Structure formats: C-alpha cells, structure tokens
PDB file of N, CA and C in Angstrom:
ATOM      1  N   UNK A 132     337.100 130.077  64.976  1.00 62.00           N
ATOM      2  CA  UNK A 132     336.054 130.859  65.602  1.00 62.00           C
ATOM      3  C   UNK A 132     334.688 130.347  65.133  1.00 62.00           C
ATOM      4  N   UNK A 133     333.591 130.156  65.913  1.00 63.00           N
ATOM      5  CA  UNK A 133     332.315 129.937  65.636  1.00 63.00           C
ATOM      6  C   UNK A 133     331.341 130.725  64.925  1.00 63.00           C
ATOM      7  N   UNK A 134     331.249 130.438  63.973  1.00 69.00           N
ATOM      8  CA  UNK A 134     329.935 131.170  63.238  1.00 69.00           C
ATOM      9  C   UNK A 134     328.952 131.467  63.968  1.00 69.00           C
ATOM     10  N   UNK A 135     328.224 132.874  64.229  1.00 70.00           N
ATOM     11  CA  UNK A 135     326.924 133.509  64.405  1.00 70.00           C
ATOM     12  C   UNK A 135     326.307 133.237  64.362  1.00 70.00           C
ATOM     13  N   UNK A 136     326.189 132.520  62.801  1.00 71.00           N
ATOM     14  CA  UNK A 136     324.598 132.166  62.723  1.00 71.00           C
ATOM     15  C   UNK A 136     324.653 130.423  62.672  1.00 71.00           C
ATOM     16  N   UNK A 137     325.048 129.512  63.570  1.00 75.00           N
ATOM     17  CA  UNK A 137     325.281 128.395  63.979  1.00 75.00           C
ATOM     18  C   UNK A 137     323.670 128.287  64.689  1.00 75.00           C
ATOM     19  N   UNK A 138     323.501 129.240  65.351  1.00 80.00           N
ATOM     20  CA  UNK A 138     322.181 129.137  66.074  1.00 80.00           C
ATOM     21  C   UNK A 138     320.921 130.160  66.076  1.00 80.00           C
ATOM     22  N   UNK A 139     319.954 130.616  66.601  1.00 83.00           N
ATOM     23  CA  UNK A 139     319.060 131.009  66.178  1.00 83.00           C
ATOM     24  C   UNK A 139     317.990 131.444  67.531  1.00 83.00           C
ATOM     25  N   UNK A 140     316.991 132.479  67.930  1.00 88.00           N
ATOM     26  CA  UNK A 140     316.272 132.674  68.865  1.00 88.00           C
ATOM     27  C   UNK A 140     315.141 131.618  69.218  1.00 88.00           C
ATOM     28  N   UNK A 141     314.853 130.576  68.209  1.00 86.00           N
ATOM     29  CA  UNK A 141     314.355 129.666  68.396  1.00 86.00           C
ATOM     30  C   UNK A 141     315.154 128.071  69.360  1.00 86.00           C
ATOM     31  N   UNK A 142     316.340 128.248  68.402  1.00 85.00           N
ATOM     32  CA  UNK A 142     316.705 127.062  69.446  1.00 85.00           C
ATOM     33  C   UNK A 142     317.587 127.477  70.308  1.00 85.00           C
ATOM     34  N   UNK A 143     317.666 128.822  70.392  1.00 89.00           N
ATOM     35  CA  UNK A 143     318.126 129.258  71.876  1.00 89.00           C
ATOM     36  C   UNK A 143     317.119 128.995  73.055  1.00 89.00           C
ATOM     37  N   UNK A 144     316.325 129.487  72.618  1.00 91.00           N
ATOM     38  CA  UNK A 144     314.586 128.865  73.534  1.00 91.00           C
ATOM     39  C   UNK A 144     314.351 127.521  73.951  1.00 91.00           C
ATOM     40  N   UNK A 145     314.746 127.211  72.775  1.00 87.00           N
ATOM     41  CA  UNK A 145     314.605 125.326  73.309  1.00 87.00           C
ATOM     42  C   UNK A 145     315.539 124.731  73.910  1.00 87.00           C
ATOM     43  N   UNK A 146     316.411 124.980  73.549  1.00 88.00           N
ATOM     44  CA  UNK A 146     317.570 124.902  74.539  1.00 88.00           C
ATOM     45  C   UNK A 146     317.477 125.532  76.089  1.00 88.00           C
ATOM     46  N   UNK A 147     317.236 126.766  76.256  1.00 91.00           N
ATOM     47  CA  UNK A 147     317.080 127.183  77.497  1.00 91.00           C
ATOM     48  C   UNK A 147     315.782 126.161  78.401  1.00 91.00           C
ATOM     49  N   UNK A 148     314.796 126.590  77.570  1.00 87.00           N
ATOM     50  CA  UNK A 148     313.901 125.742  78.514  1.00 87.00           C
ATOM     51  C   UNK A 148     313.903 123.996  78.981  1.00 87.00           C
ATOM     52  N   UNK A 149     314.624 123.283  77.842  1.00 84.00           N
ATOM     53  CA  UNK A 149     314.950 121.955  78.244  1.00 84.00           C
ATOM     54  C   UNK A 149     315.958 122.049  79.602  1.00 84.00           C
ATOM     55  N   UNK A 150     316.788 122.984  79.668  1.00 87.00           N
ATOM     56  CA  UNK A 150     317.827 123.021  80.508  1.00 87.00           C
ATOM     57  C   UNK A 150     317.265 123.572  81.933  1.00 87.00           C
ATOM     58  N   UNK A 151     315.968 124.581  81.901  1.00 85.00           N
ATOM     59  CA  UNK A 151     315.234 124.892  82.924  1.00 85.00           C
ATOM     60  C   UNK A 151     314.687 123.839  83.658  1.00 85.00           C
ATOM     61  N   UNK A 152     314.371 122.423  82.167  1.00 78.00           N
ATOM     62  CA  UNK A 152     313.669 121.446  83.174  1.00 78.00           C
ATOM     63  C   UNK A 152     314.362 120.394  83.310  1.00 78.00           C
ATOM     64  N   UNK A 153     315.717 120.547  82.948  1.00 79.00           N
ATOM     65  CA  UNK A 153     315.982 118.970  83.640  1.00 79.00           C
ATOM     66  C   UNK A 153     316.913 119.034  82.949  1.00 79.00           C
ATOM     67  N   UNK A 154     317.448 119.266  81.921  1.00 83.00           N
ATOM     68  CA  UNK A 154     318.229 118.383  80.890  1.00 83.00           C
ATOM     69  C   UNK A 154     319.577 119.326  81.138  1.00 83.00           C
ATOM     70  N   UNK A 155     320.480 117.949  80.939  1.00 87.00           N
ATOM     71  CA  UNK A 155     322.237 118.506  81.532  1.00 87.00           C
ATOM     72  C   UNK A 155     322.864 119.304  80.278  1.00 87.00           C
ATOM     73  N   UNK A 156     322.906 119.384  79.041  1.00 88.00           N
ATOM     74  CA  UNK A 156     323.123 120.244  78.063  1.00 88.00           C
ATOM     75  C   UNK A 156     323.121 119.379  76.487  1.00 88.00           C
ATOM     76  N   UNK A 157     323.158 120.113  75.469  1.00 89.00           N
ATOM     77  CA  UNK A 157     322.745 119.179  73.893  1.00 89.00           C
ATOM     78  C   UNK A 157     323.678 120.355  73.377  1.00 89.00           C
ATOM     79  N   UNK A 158     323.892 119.507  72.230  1.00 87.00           N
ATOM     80  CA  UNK A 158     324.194 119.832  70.944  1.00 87.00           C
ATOM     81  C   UNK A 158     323.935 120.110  69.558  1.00 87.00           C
ATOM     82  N   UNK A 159     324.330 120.833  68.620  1.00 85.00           N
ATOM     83  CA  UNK A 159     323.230 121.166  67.352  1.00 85.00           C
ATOM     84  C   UNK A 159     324.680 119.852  66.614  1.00 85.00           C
ATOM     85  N   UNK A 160     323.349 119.263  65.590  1.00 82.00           N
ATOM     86  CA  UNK A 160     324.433 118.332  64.894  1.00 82.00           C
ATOM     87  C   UNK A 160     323.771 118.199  63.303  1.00 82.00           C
ATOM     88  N   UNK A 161     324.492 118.148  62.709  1.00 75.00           N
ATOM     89  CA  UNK A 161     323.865 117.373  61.038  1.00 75.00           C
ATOM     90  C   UNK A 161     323.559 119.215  60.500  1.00 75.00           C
ATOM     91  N   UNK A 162     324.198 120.393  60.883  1.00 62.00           N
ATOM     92  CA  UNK A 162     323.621 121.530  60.294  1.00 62.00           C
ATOM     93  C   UNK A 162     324.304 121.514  58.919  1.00 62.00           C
ATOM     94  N   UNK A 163     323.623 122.522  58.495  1.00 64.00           N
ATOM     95  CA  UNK A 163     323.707 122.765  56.540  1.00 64.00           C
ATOM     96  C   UNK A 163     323.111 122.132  55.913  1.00 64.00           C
ATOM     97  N   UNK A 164     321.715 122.412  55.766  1.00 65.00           N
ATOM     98  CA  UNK A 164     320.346 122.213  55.513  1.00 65.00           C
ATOM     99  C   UNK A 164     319.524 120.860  56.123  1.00 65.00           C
ATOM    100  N   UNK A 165     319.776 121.330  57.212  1.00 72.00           N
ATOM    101  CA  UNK A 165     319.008 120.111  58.367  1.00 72.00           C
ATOM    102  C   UNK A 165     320.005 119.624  59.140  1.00 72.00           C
ATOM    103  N   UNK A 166     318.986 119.846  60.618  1.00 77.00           N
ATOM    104  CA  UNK A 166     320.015 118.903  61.202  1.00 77.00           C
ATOM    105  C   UNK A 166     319.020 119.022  62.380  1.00 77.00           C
ATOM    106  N   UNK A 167     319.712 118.638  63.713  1.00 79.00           N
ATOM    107  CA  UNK A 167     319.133 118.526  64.910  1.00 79.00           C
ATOM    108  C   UNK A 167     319.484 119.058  66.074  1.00 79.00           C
ATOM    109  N   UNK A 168     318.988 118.952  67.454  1.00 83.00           N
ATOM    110  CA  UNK A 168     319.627 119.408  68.635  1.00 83.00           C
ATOM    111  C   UNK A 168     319.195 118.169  69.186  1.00 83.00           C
ATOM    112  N   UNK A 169     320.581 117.687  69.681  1.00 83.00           N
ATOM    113  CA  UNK A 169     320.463 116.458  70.646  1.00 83.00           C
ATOM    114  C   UNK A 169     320.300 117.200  72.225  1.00 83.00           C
ATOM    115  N   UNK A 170     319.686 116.701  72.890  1.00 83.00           N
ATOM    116  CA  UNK A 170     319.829 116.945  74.155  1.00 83.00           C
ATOM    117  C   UNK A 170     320.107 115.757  74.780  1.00 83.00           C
ATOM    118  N   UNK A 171     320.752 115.968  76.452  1.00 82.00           N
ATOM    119  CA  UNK A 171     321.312 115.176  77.492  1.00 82.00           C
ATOM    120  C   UNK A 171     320.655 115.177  78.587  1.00 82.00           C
ATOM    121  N   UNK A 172     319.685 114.172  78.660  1.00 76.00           N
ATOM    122  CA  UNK A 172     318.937 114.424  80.255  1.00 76.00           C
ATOM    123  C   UNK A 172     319.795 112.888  81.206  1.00 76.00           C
ATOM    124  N   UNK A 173     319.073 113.025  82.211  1.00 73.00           N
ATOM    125  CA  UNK A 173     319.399 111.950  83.052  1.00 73.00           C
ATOM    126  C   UNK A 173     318.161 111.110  82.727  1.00 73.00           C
ATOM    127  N   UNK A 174     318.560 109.844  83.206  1.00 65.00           N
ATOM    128  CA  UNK A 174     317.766 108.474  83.036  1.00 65.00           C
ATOM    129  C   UNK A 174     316.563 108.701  83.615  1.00 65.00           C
ATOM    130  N   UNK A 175     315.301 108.828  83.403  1.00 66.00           N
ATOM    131  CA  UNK A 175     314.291 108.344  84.042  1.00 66.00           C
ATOM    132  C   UNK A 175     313.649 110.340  83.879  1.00 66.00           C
ATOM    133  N   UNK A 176     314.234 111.457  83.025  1.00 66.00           N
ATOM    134  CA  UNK A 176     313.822 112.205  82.682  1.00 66.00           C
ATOM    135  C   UNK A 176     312.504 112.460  81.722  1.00 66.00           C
ATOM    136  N   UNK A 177     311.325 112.965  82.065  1.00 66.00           N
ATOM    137  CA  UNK A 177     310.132 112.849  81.545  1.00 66.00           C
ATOM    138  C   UNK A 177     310.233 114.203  80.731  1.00 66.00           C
ATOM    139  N   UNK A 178     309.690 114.459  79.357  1.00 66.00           N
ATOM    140  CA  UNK A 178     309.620 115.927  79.130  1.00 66.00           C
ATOM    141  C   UNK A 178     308.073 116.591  79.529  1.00 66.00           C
ATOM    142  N   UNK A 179     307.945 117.778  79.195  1.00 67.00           N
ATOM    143  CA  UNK A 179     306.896 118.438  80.077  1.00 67.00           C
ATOM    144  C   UNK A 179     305.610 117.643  79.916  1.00 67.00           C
ATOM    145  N   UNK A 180     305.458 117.180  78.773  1.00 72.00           N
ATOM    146  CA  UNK A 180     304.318 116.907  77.776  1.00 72.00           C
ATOM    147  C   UNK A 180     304.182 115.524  78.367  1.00 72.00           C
ATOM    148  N   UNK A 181     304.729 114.710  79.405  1.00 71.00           N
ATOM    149  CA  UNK A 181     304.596 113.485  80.198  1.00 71.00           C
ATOM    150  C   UNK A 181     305.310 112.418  78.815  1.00 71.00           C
ATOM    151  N   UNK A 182     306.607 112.846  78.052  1.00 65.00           N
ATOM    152  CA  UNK A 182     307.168 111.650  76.617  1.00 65.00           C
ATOM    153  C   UNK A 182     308.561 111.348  77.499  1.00 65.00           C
ATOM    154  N   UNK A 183     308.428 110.318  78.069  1.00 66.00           N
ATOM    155  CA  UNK A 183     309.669 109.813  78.862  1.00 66.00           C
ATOM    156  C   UNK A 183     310.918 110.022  77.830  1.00 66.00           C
ATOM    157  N   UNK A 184     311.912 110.707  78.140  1.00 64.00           N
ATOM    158  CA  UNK A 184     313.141 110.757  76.873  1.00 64.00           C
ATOM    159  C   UNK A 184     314.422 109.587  77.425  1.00 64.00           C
ATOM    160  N   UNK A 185     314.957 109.321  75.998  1.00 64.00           N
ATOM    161  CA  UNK A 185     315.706 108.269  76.726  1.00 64.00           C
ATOM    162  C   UNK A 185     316.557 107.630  75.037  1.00 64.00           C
ATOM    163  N   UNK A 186     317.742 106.855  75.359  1.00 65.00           N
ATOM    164  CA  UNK A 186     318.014 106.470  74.162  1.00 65.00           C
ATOM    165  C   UNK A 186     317.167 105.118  73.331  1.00 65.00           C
ATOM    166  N   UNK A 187     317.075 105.363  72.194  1.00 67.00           N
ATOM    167  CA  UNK A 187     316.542 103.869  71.345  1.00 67.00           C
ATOM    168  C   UNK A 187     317.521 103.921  70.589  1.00 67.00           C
ATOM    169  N   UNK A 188     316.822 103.028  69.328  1.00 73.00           N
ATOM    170  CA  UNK A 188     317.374 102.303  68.246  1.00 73.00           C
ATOM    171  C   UNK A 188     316.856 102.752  66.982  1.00 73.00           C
ATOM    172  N   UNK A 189     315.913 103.826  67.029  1.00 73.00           N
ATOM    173  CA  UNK A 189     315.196 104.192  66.023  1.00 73.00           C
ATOM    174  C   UNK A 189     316.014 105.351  65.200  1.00 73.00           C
ATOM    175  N   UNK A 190     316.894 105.683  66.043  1.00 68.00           N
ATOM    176  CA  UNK A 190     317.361 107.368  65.686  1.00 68.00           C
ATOM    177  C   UNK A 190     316.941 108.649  65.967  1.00 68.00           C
ATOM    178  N   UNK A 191     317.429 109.338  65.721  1.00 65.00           N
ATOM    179  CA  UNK A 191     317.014 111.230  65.876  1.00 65.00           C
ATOM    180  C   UNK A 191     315.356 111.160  64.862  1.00 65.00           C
ATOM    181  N   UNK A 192     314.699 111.775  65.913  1.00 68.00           N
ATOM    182  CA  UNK A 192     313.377 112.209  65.183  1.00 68.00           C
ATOM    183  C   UNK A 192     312.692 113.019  65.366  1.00 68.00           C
ATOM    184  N   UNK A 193     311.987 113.553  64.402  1.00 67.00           N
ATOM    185  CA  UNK A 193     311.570 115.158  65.516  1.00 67.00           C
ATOM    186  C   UNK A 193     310.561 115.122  66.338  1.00 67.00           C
ATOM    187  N   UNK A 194     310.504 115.964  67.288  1.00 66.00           N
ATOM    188  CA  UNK A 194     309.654 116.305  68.612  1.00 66.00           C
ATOM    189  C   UNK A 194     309.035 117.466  68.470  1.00 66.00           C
ATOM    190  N   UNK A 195     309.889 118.065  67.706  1.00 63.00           N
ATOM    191  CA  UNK A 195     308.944 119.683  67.858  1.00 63.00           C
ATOM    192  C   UNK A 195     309.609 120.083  66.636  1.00 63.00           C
ATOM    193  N   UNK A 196     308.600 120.741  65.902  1.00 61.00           N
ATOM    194  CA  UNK A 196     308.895 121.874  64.474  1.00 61.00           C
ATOM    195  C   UNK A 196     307.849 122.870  64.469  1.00 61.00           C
ATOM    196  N   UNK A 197     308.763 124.050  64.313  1.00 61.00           N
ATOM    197  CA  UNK A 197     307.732 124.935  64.398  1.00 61.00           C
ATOM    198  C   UNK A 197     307.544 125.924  63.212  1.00 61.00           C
TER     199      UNK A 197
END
C-alpha cells in the first residue's frame, strides 16, 4: 500500500497544472530527503514561462522551488 505522505498540496499543484498544459503524466523519484518530479511531455512541448522541455545530458535540475 502507498504511503500518504508520498506527496504533498504543493506537488499536487504542480503536477495538476503541468498536466492542464500539456504534459502526459510524471513521477516523484529520489524521495527520502530529496528528490524530484519527473514529468512527460511530448516533443516540441514549451513550458508556460516560453523553457522548451525536453531530454539532455545534464540531468534532473531544478525549475521551480518554492
């Protein structure tokens, strides 16, 4: 069974709204004291802020902390 507190009203938010604009669904990864939410857009997906998303070589990095 999944733990409760796996997630949070914050990245429920971010999650919802990436998914409002485009993006096919993500995952929370690396949790227990840090980690990330990958998201899944399609190719040629821009985020709101005009930052084309897409895979590199650099790795997971953050975009937003709040």
């Amino acid at each position: 069974q999944r733990d409760p507190n796996v997630t949070n009203p914050i990245i429920d938010r971010i999650y919802s709204e990436a998914r409002s604009k485009g993006c096919i669904g993500g995952k929370l990864l690396g949790l227990g004291g840090g980690g990330y939410l990958l998201l899944y857009t399609c190719n040629g997906y821009k985020h709101p802020n005009g930052i084309p998303v897409g895979l590199d070589r650099e790795g997971a990095c953050i975009i937003y902390e709040d």
